[in-house]
Short mmCIF file of N, CA and C in Angstrom, two decimals:
data_model
loop_
_atom_site.label_atom_id
_atom_site.label_comp_id
_atom_site.label_asym_id
_atom_site.label_seq_id
_atom_site.Cartn_x
_atom_site.Cartn_y
_atom_site.Cartn_z
N MET A 1 -13.41 -9.33 -9.25
CA MET A 1 -12.56 -10.15 -8.40
C MET A 1 -11.33 -10.66 -9.16
N ARG A 2 -11.47 -10.93 -10.44
CA ARG A 2 -10.34 -11.42 -11.24
C ARG A 2 -10.14 -10.56 -12.48
N GLU A 3 -10.54 -9.29 -12.40
CA GLU A 3 -10.41 -8.40 -13.53
C GLU A 3 -9.12 -7.60 -13.44
N ALA A 4 -8.67 -7.13 -14.59
CA ALA A 4 -7.45 -6.32 -14.63
C ALA A 4 -7.70 -4.98 -13.94
N PHE A 5 -6.65 -4.45 -13.35
CA PHE A 5 -6.69 -3.16 -12.67
C PHE A 5 -5.78 -2.19 -13.42
N PHE A 6 -6.22 -0.97 -13.58
CA PHE A 6 -5.47 0.07 -14.27
C PHE A 6 -5.20 1.19 -13.26
N HIS A 7 -3.93 1.38 -12.89
CA HIS A 7 -3.63 2.38 -11.86
C HIS A 7 -3.45 3.80 -12.41
N SER A 8 -3.53 3.98 -13.71
CA SER A 8 -3.51 5.30 -14.36
C SER A 8 -2.27 6.14 -14.01
N TYR A 9 -1.22 5.50 -13.52
CA TYR A 9 -0.01 6.20 -13.08
C TYR A 9 -0.28 7.20 -11.96
N ILE A 10 -1.34 6.97 -11.20
CA ILE A 10 -1.62 7.78 -10.01
C ILE A 10 -0.78 7.19 -8.90
N SER A 11 0.07 7.99 -8.29
CA SER A 11 1.12 7.44 -7.43
C SER A 11 0.60 6.56 -6.30
N CYS A 12 -0.49 6.95 -5.63
CA CYS A 12 -0.96 6.11 -4.51
C CYS A 12 -1.36 4.72 -4.99
N TRP A 13 -1.95 4.63 -6.19
CA TRP A 13 -2.35 3.33 -6.72
C TRP A 13 -1.15 2.60 -7.32
N GLU A 14 -0.24 3.34 -7.93
CA GLU A 14 0.95 2.73 -8.51
C GLU A 14 1.83 2.11 -7.42
N TRP A 15 2.04 2.84 -6.32
CA TRP A 15 2.83 2.31 -5.22
C TRP A 15 2.15 1.11 -4.57
N SER A 16 0.84 1.21 -4.37
CA SER A 16 0.10 0.08 -3.78
C SER A 16 0.19 -1.15 -4.65
N THR A 17 0.08 -0.96 -5.96
CA THR A 17 0.18 -2.07 -6.90
C THR A 17 1.55 -2.72 -6.83
N SER A 18 2.60 -1.93 -6.64
CA SER A 18 3.95 -2.50 -6.56
C SER A 18 4.09 -3.40 -5.33
N VAL A 19 3.46 -3.03 -4.23
CA VAL A 19 3.49 -3.88 -3.03
C VAL A 19 2.75 -5.18 -3.29
N LEU A 20 1.57 -5.08 -3.88
CA LEU A 20 0.78 -6.29 -4.17
C LEU A 20 1.51 -7.22 -5.13
N GLU A 21 2.22 -6.64 -6.07
CA GLU A 21 2.98 -7.48 -7.01
C GLU A 21 4.15 -8.17 -6.30
N GLU A 22 4.84 -7.45 -5.46
CA GLU A 22 6.00 -8.04 -4.76
C GLU A 22 5.59 -9.21 -3.87
N VAL A 23 4.43 -9.13 -3.23
CA VAL A 23 4.00 -10.23 -2.36
C VAL A 23 3.32 -11.36 -3.13
N GLY A 24 3.15 -11.18 -4.44
CA GLY A 24 2.57 -12.25 -5.26
C GLY A 24 1.07 -12.21 -5.37
N ALA A 25 0.43 -11.12 -4.95
CA ALA A 25 -1.02 -11.02 -5.03
C ALA A 25 -1.49 -10.57 -6.41
N THR A 26 -0.63 -9.83 -7.12
CA THR A 26 -0.97 -9.38 -8.48
C THR A 26 0.23 -9.58 -9.39
N LYS A 27 -0.02 -9.42 -10.69
CA LYS A 27 1.04 -9.52 -11.69
C LYS A 27 0.83 -8.40 -12.71
N THR A 28 1.92 -7.75 -13.09
CA THR A 28 1.83 -6.70 -14.10
C THR A 28 1.49 -7.33 -15.45
N LEU A 29 0.58 -6.69 -16.16
CA LEU A 29 0.17 -7.17 -17.48
C LEU A 29 0.79 -6.30 -18.57
N GLN A 30 1.34 -6.94 -19.55
CA GLN A 30 1.78 -6.25 -20.76
C GLN A 30 0.72 -6.55 -21.81
N LEU A 31 0.06 -5.53 -22.27
CA LEU A 31 -0.99 -5.71 -23.25
C LEU A 31 -0.46 -5.36 -24.63
N PRO A 32 -0.40 -6.35 -25.53
CA PRO A 32 0.22 -6.12 -26.84
C PRO A 32 -0.48 -5.09 -27.71
N HIS A 33 -1.76 -4.90 -27.53
CA HIS A 33 -2.51 -3.96 -28.36
C HIS A 33 -2.42 -2.51 -27.84
N ILE A 34 -1.78 -2.32 -26.68
CA ILE A 34 -1.61 -0.98 -26.13
C ILE A 34 -0.13 -0.62 -26.19
N ARG A 35 0.17 0.48 -26.84
CA ARG A 35 1.57 0.92 -26.97
C ARG A 35 2.09 1.36 -25.61
N GLN A 36 3.16 0.76 -25.19
CA GLN A 36 3.71 0.98 -23.86
C GLN A 36 5.05 1.69 -23.95
N ASP A 37 5.28 2.64 -23.08
CA ASP A 37 6.58 3.30 -22.96
C ASP A 37 7.56 2.26 -22.42
N PRO A 38 8.66 1.97 -23.12
CA PRO A 38 9.60 0.94 -22.67
C PRO A 38 10.33 1.30 -21.37
N ASN A 39 10.28 2.56 -20.97
CA ASN A 39 10.95 2.99 -19.73
C ASN A 39 10.03 2.98 -18.52
N ARG A 40 8.78 2.60 -18.71
CA ARG A 40 7.82 2.56 -17.61
C ARG A 40 7.16 1.19 -17.54
N ARG A 41 6.82 0.80 -16.34
CA ARG A 41 6.07 -0.44 -16.17
C ARG A 41 4.64 -0.24 -16.65
N SER A 42 4.05 -1.31 -17.04
CA SER A 42 2.66 -1.26 -17.48
C SER A 42 1.77 -0.81 -16.31
N PRO A 43 0.76 0.00 -16.58
CA PRO A 43 -0.16 0.42 -15.53
C PRO A 43 -1.27 -0.62 -15.27
N TYR A 44 -1.20 -1.75 -15.96
CA TYR A 44 -2.22 -2.78 -15.82
C TYR A 44 -1.69 -3.93 -14.97
N SER A 45 -2.53 -4.43 -14.10
CA SER A 45 -2.15 -5.61 -13.32
C SER A 45 -3.35 -6.53 -13.21
N TYR A 46 -3.05 -7.76 -12.88
CA TYR A 46 -4.06 -8.80 -12.81
C TYR A 46 -3.94 -9.50 -11.46
N PRO A 47 -5.04 -9.71 -10.75
CA PRO A 47 -4.95 -10.39 -9.46
C PRO A 47 -4.61 -11.87 -9.61
N LEU A 48 -3.66 -12.32 -8.81
CA LEU A 48 -3.32 -13.74 -8.76
C LEU A 48 -3.95 -14.40 -7.54
N MET A 49 -4.42 -13.57 -6.61
CA MET A 49 -5.03 -14.06 -5.38
C MET A 49 -6.35 -13.32 -5.16
N THR A 50 -7.30 -14.01 -4.58
CA THR A 50 -8.54 -13.36 -4.15
C THR A 50 -8.29 -12.73 -2.78
N LEU A 51 -9.23 -11.94 -2.30
CA LEU A 51 -9.11 -11.38 -0.95
C LEU A 51 -9.09 -12.50 0.10
N ASP A 52 -9.86 -13.55 -0.13
CA ASP A 52 -9.84 -14.69 0.79
C ASP A 52 -8.47 -15.36 0.80
N ASP A 53 -7.85 -15.48 -0.39
CA ASP A 53 -6.49 -16.03 -0.46
C ASP A 53 -5.52 -15.16 0.35
N CYS A 54 -5.67 -13.86 0.22
CA CYS A 54 -4.78 -12.94 0.95
C CYS A 54 -4.97 -13.05 2.46
N ARG A 55 -6.21 -13.24 2.90
CA ARG A 55 -6.48 -13.36 4.34
C ARG A 55 -5.75 -14.53 4.98
N VAL A 56 -5.57 -15.62 4.23
CA VAL A 56 -4.95 -16.82 4.80
C VAL A 56 -3.48 -16.98 4.38
N ALA A 57 -3.01 -16.11 3.51
CA ALA A 57 -1.62 -16.22 3.03
C ALA A 57 -0.63 -15.85 4.14
N ASP A 58 0.55 -16.42 4.04
CA ASP A 58 1.62 -16.13 4.99
C ASP A 58 2.57 -15.11 4.37
N PHE A 59 2.55 -13.90 4.90
CA PHE A 59 3.40 -12.84 4.39
C PHE A 59 4.53 -12.50 5.36
N LEU A 60 4.88 -13.44 6.25
CA LEU A 60 5.92 -13.20 7.24
C LEU A 60 7.26 -12.80 6.62
N GLU A 61 7.56 -13.30 5.43
CA GLU A 61 8.83 -12.97 4.81
C GLU A 61 8.93 -11.51 4.39
N PHE A 62 7.85 -10.75 4.54
CA PHE A 62 7.84 -9.33 4.20
C PHE A 62 7.75 -8.43 5.44
N GLU A 63 7.67 -9.03 6.61
CA GLU A 63 7.49 -8.25 7.83
C GLU A 63 8.80 -7.66 8.32
N THR A 64 9.09 -6.47 7.82
CA THR A 64 10.25 -5.69 8.27
C THR A 64 9.76 -4.27 8.53
N PHE A 65 10.50 -3.53 9.34
CA PHE A 65 10.11 -2.17 9.62
C PHE A 65 10.20 -1.29 8.37
N ASP A 66 11.20 -1.54 7.53
CA ASP A 66 11.30 -0.77 6.28
C ASP A 66 10.09 -1.01 5.38
N ASN A 67 9.63 -2.25 5.29
CA ASN A 67 8.43 -2.54 4.50
C ASN A 67 7.19 -1.88 5.11
N TYR A 68 7.13 -1.88 6.44
CA TYR A 68 6.04 -1.19 7.13
C TYR A 68 6.04 0.29 6.75
N CYS A 69 7.21 0.90 6.77
CA CYS A 69 7.33 2.32 6.42
C CYS A 69 6.93 2.56 4.97
N TYR A 70 7.35 1.68 4.09
CA TYR A 70 6.98 1.79 2.68
C TYR A 70 5.46 1.69 2.52
N ALA A 71 4.87 0.70 3.17
CA ALA A 71 3.43 0.50 3.07
C ALA A 71 2.66 1.66 3.69
N MET A 72 3.13 2.16 4.82
CA MET A 72 2.44 3.28 5.46
C MET A 72 2.58 4.57 4.66
N PHE A 73 3.74 4.78 4.03
CA PHE A 73 3.89 5.94 3.16
C PHE A 73 2.90 5.85 2.00
N THR A 74 2.76 4.66 1.45
CA THR A 74 1.81 4.42 0.37
C THR A 74 0.38 4.66 0.85
N PHE A 75 0.08 4.17 2.05
CA PHE A 75 -1.26 4.36 2.62
C PHE A 75 -1.53 5.84 2.87
N TYR A 76 -0.51 6.55 3.32
CA TYR A 76 -0.65 7.99 3.55
C TYR A 76 -1.02 8.71 2.24
N GLN A 77 -0.40 8.29 1.14
CA GLN A 77 -0.76 8.86 -0.16
C GLN A 77 -2.23 8.60 -0.46
N LEU A 78 -2.68 7.39 -0.20
CA LEU A 78 -4.06 7.01 -0.46
C LEU A 78 -5.02 7.81 0.41
N ILE A 79 -4.69 7.99 1.67
CA ILE A 79 -5.53 8.80 2.55
C ILE A 79 -5.67 10.21 2.00
N GLY A 80 -4.54 10.76 1.52
CA GLY A 80 -4.58 12.10 0.95
C GLY A 80 -5.51 12.22 -0.25
N GLN A 81 -5.70 11.13 -0.98
CA GLN A 81 -6.54 11.15 -2.18
C GLN A 81 -8.01 10.80 -1.89
N THR A 82 -8.26 10.15 -0.75
CA THR A 82 -9.62 9.64 -0.51
C THR A 82 -10.26 10.14 0.78
N SER A 83 -9.57 10.96 1.55
CA SER A 83 -10.10 11.37 2.85
C SER A 83 -9.97 12.88 3.04
N ARG A 84 -10.60 13.38 4.10
CA ARG A 84 -10.54 14.80 4.45
C ARG A 84 -9.87 14.99 5.80
N GLU A 85 -9.01 15.95 5.90
CA GLU A 85 -8.45 16.40 7.17
C GLU A 85 -8.01 15.27 8.10
N ASN A 86 -7.22 14.36 7.61
CA ASN A 86 -6.67 13.25 8.40
C ASN A 86 -7.71 12.28 8.94
N GLU A 87 -8.96 12.41 8.53
CA GLU A 87 -9.96 11.44 8.93
C GLU A 87 -10.02 10.38 7.85
N VAL A 88 -9.79 9.14 8.24
CA VAL A 88 -9.77 8.04 7.28
C VAL A 88 -11.19 7.76 6.83
N ASN A 89 -11.40 7.80 5.51
CA ASN A 89 -12.72 7.54 4.96
C ASN A 89 -12.98 6.04 5.02
N LEU A 90 -13.70 5.61 6.04
CA LEU A 90 -13.93 4.18 6.24
C LEU A 90 -14.83 3.57 5.17
N ALA A 91 -15.55 4.39 4.44
CA ALA A 91 -16.41 3.88 3.38
C ALA A 91 -15.61 3.28 2.23
N VAL A 92 -14.36 3.68 2.06
CA VAL A 92 -13.54 3.13 0.97
C VAL A 92 -12.49 2.16 1.49
N ARG A 93 -12.59 1.73 2.71
CA ARG A 93 -11.66 0.77 3.30
C ARG A 93 -12.33 -0.59 3.43
N SER A 94 -11.51 -1.59 3.64
CA SER A 94 -12.00 -2.93 3.92
C SER A 94 -12.82 -2.90 5.20
N PRO A 95 -13.85 -3.71 5.29
CA PRO A 95 -14.60 -3.78 6.55
C PRO A 95 -13.73 -4.29 7.70
N ARG A 96 -12.60 -4.89 7.38
CA ARG A 96 -11.68 -5.40 8.41
C ARG A 96 -10.66 -4.36 8.85
N PHE A 97 -10.64 -3.19 8.22
CA PHE A 97 -9.62 -2.18 8.50
C PHE A 97 -9.57 -1.78 9.97
N LEU A 98 -10.71 -1.53 10.56
CA LEU A 98 -10.77 -1.07 11.94
C LEU A 98 -10.10 -2.07 12.89
N GLU A 99 -10.47 -3.34 12.78
CA GLU A 99 -9.93 -4.36 13.67
C GLU A 99 -8.52 -4.81 13.27
N ALA A 100 -8.29 -5.03 11.99
CA ALA A 100 -7.03 -5.62 11.53
C ALA A 100 -5.89 -4.61 11.41
N VAL A 101 -6.19 -3.34 11.24
CA VAL A 101 -5.14 -2.35 11.02
C VAL A 101 -5.17 -1.24 12.07
N ALA A 102 -6.25 -0.46 12.09
CA ALA A 102 -6.31 0.74 12.93
C ALA A 102 -6.13 0.44 14.42
N SER A 103 -6.73 -0.64 14.90
CA SER A 103 -6.63 -0.95 16.32
C SER A 103 -5.25 -1.45 16.73
N LYS A 104 -4.41 -1.79 15.76
CA LYS A 104 -3.09 -2.35 16.06
C LYS A 104 -1.94 -1.38 15.80
N ASP A 105 -2.24 -0.15 15.39
CA ASP A 105 -1.18 0.78 15.03
C ASP A 105 -1.47 2.15 15.63
N ASP A 106 -0.52 2.67 16.38
CA ASP A 106 -0.73 3.96 17.05
C ASP A 106 -0.67 5.15 16.10
N VAL A 107 -0.51 4.91 14.81
CA VAL A 107 -0.61 5.98 13.82
C VAL A 107 -2.09 6.37 13.64
N PHE A 108 -2.98 5.48 14.06
CA PHE A 108 -4.42 5.73 13.95
C PHE A 108 -5.02 5.97 15.32
N LEU A 109 -5.96 6.87 15.37
CA LEU A 109 -6.70 7.17 16.58
C LEU A 109 -8.16 6.83 16.30
N ILE A 110 -8.68 5.85 17.04
CA ILE A 110 -10.07 5.44 16.85
C ILE A 110 -10.93 6.26 17.78
N GLU A 111 -11.74 7.14 17.20
CA GLU A 111 -12.63 7.97 18.01
C GLU A 111 -13.94 7.24 18.28
N ASP A 112 -14.42 6.50 17.31
CA ASP A 112 -15.55 5.58 17.48
C ASP A 112 -15.55 4.66 16.26
N ILE A 113 -16.49 3.75 16.18
CA ILE A 113 -16.46 2.78 15.07
C ILE A 113 -16.70 3.41 13.71
N HIS A 114 -17.10 4.66 13.70
CA HIS A 114 -17.35 5.36 12.44
C HIS A 114 -16.30 6.44 12.16
N CYS A 115 -15.37 6.63 13.08
CA CYS A 115 -14.40 7.71 12.90
C CYS A 115 -13.00 7.28 13.34
N VAL A 116 -12.11 7.18 12.36
CA VAL A 116 -10.71 6.88 12.61
C VAL A 116 -9.89 8.04 12.07
N LYS A 117 -9.04 8.58 12.92
CA LYS A 117 -8.18 9.70 12.51
C LYS A 117 -6.77 9.18 12.25
N PHE A 118 -6.14 9.77 11.26
CA PHE A 118 -4.75 9.48 10.95
C PHE A 118 -3.92 10.49 11.73
N ARG A 119 -3.09 9.99 12.64
CA ARG A 119 -2.28 10.88 13.49
C ARG A 119 -1.00 11.25 12.74
N ARG A 120 -1.05 12.37 12.08
CA ARG A 120 0.09 12.80 11.27
C ARG A 120 1.35 13.00 12.11
N ASP A 121 1.22 13.52 13.33
CA ASP A 121 2.40 13.72 14.18
C ASP A 121 3.09 12.38 14.48
N ARG A 122 2.30 11.36 14.79
CA ARG A 122 2.87 10.04 15.07
C ARG A 122 3.44 9.41 13.80
N PHE A 123 2.77 9.61 12.68
CA PHE A 123 3.26 9.13 11.39
C PHE A 123 4.63 9.75 11.08
N GLU A 124 4.75 11.05 11.28
CA GLU A 124 6.03 11.73 11.02
C GLU A 124 7.13 11.17 11.91
N GLU A 125 6.81 10.97 13.18
CA GLU A 125 7.79 10.46 14.14
C GLU A 125 8.17 9.00 13.86
N LYS A 126 7.18 8.19 13.62
CA LYS A 126 7.39 6.75 13.50
C LYS A 126 7.84 6.32 12.10
N VAL A 127 7.18 6.84 11.07
CA VAL A 127 7.41 6.38 9.70
C VAL A 127 8.40 7.27 8.95
N MET A 128 8.14 8.56 8.94
CA MET A 128 8.95 9.45 8.11
C MET A 128 10.37 9.62 8.62
N THR A 129 10.58 9.46 9.90
CA THR A 129 11.96 9.50 10.42
C THR A 129 12.78 8.40 9.76
N ARG A 130 12.23 7.20 9.73
CA ARG A 130 12.93 6.09 9.07
C ARG A 130 12.95 6.27 7.56
N TRP A 131 11.85 6.72 6.99
CA TRP A 131 11.76 6.92 5.54
C TRP A 131 12.89 7.83 5.05
N ASP A 132 13.12 8.90 5.77
CA ASP A 132 14.18 9.84 5.39
C ASP A 132 15.57 9.22 5.47
N GLU A 133 15.74 8.22 6.33
CA GLU A 133 17.04 7.54 6.48
C GLU A 133 17.26 6.44 5.47
N MET A 134 16.20 5.92 4.88
CA MET A 134 16.30 4.75 4.01
C MET A 134 17.10 5.07 2.76
N GLN A 135 18.13 4.26 2.50
CA GLN A 135 18.94 4.42 1.30
C GLN A 135 18.19 3.94 0.06
N LEU A 136 17.44 2.87 0.23
CA LEU A 136 16.71 2.25 -0.88
C LEU A 136 15.26 2.11 -0.46
N ARG A 137 14.39 2.81 -1.15
CA ARG A 137 12.96 2.79 -0.79
C ARG A 137 12.22 1.83 -1.70
N ILE A 138 12.28 0.56 -1.33
CA ILE A 138 11.55 -0.47 -2.07
C ILE A 138 10.93 -1.44 -1.08
N PHE A 139 9.89 -2.11 -1.52
CA PHE A 139 9.22 -3.13 -0.73
C PHE A 139 9.82 -4.46 -1.16
N ARG A 140 10.39 -5.21 -0.22
CA ARG A 140 11.07 -6.46 -0.59
C ARG A 140 11.03 -7.47 0.55
N ARG A 141 11.38 -8.70 0.19
CA ARG A 141 11.45 -9.78 1.19
C ARG A 141 12.54 -9.48 2.22
N LYS A 142 12.44 -10.14 3.36
CA LYS A 142 13.46 -9.97 4.40
C LYS A 142 14.86 -10.27 3.90
N ASP A 143 14.98 -11.25 3.00
CA ASP A 143 16.30 -11.62 2.50
C ASP A 143 16.81 -10.64 1.44
N GLY A 144 15.99 -9.65 1.08
CA GLY A 144 16.40 -8.62 0.13
C GLY A 144 16.23 -8.99 -1.32
N VAL A 145 15.77 -10.22 -1.60
CA VAL A 145 15.62 -10.68 -2.97
C VAL A 145 14.32 -10.12 -3.55
N LEU A 146 14.43 -9.49 -4.71
CA LEU A 146 13.25 -8.98 -5.40
C LEU A 146 12.79 -10.00 -6.43
N LYS A 147 11.48 -10.02 -6.67
CA LYS A 147 10.94 -10.92 -7.71
C LYS A 147 11.34 -10.44 -9.07
#
């Protein structure tokens, strides 16, 4: 719950970690005993918030369509690494995923409580159309200020 996380420079985890850091849920760790490439961010992060803290936190300042596209692109990477044939592996998701995410987004098709499909056609239309137009692909506050 409060242990360091190592994303191993695997892009789906690296991108997810960048979102968590921007919203203040995690912080990048610089470990003095590990030689770090000065041109890359540390692959280690530390949670600043518990999952319960995140559930009650106010993230309204991050609610933009560009941030949604960034987060969904990141999630799409994760699905590619943890699921088969556009079926979301619910065993590796939060128990709240079905109600809090899948039921509220038409990118997901709920076939039953045990089977959620990722609708790639809708993802391409809704997310990737905007993604391709974005000049700057970063997750940031509505005011554009980065931490």
